[in-house]
Coordinates of C-alpha atoms in Angstrom, one line a residue:
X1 CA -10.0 -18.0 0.2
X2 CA -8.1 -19.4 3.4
X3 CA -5.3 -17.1 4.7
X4 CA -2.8 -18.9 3.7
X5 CA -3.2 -19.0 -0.2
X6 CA -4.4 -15.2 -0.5
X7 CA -1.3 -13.9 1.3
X8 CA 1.2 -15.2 -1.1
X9 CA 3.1 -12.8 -3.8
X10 CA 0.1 -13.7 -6.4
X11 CA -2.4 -11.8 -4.4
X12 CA 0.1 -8.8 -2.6
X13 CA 2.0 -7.2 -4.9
X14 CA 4.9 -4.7 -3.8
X15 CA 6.5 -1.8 -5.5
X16 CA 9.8 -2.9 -4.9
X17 CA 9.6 -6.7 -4.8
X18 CA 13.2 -7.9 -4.5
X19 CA 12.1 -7.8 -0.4
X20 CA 10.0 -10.9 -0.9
X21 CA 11.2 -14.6 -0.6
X22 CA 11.3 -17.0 -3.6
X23 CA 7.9 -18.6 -4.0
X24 CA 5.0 -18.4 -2.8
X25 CA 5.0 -18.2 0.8
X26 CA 3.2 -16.1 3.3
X27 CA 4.2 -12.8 4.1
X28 CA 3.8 -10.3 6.9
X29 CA 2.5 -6.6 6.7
X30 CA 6.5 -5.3 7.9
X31 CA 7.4 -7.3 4.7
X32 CA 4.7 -5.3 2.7
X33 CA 5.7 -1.9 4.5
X34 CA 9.4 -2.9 3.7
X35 CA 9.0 -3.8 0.1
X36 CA 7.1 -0.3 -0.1
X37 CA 9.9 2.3 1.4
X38 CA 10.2 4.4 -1.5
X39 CA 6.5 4.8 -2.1
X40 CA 5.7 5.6 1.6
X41 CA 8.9 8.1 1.8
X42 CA 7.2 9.9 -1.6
X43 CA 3.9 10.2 0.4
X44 CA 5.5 11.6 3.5
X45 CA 7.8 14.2 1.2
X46 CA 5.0 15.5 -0.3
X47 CA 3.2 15.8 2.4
X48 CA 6.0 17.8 4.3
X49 CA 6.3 20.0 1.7
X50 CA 3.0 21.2 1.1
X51 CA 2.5 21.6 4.7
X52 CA 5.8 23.7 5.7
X53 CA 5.2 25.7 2.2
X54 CA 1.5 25.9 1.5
X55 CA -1.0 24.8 4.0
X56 CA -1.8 22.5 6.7
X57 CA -5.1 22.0 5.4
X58 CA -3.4 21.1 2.1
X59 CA -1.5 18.2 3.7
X60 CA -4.6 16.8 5.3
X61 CA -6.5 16.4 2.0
X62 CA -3.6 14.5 0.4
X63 CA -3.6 12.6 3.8
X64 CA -7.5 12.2 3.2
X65 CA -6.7 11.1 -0.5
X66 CA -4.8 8.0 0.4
X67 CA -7.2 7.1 3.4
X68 CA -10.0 7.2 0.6
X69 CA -7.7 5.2 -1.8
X70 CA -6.9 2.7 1.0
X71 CA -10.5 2.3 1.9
X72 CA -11.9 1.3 -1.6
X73 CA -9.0 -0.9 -1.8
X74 CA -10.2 -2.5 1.4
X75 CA -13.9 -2.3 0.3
X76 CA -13.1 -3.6 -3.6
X77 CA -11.1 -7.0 -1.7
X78 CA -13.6 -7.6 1.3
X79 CA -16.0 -8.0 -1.6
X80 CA -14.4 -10.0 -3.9
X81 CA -14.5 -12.6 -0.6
X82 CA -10.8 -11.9 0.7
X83 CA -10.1 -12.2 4.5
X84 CA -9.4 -8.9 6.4
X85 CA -6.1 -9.0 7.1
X86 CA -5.6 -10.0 3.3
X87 CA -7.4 -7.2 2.3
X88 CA -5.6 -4.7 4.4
X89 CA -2.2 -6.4 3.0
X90 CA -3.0 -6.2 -0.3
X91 CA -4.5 -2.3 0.1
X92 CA -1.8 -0.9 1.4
X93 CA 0.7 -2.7 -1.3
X94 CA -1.4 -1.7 -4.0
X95 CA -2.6 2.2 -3.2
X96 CA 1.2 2.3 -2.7
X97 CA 2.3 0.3 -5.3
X98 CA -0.4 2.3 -7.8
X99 CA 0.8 5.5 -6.6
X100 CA 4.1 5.1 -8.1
X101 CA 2.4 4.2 -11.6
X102 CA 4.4 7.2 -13.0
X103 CA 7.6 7.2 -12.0

């Protein structure tokens, strides 16, 4: 797969997609971070809140959660012949994109 055709809105697929253009046309990763801000500000509030009320440690294993989820994103695209920097587009839109599954 060239660049090109794997980072269009078939293969990167954002929570909140009203961010990207009509079409199928390239996008960047502040496009994919953008389309993602209510996802990344859930992460961060959680985050912040168990580490002022339970634990520090606690905080690094949800931190250590999304690393993992990121990574086998990463891992599952790199083998299923995307290019790096579509993989790590399409990782971070879908760990975030998954992670909002239930609300």
């Amino acid at each position: 797969m060239t660049n090109e055709r794997c980072m269009t809105r078939t293969h990167i697929e954002l929570w909140n997609e009203r961010v990207l253009p009509d079409g199928l046309v390239p996008v960047s990763f502040g496009t994919v971070l953008r389309g993602s801000l209510l996802p990344i500000a859930v992460w961060l509030g959680v985050a912040a809140f168990v580490y002022f009320i339970y634990n520090p440690i606690v905080a690094a294993l949800e931190g250590g959660l999304f690393l993992a989820f990121l990574l086998l994103g990463l891992t599952l695209r790199r083998r299923s012949g995307h290019s790096a920097k579509c993989s790590l587009y399409g990782a971070t839109g879908g760990v975030l994109d998954k992670s909002m599954a239930g609300f």
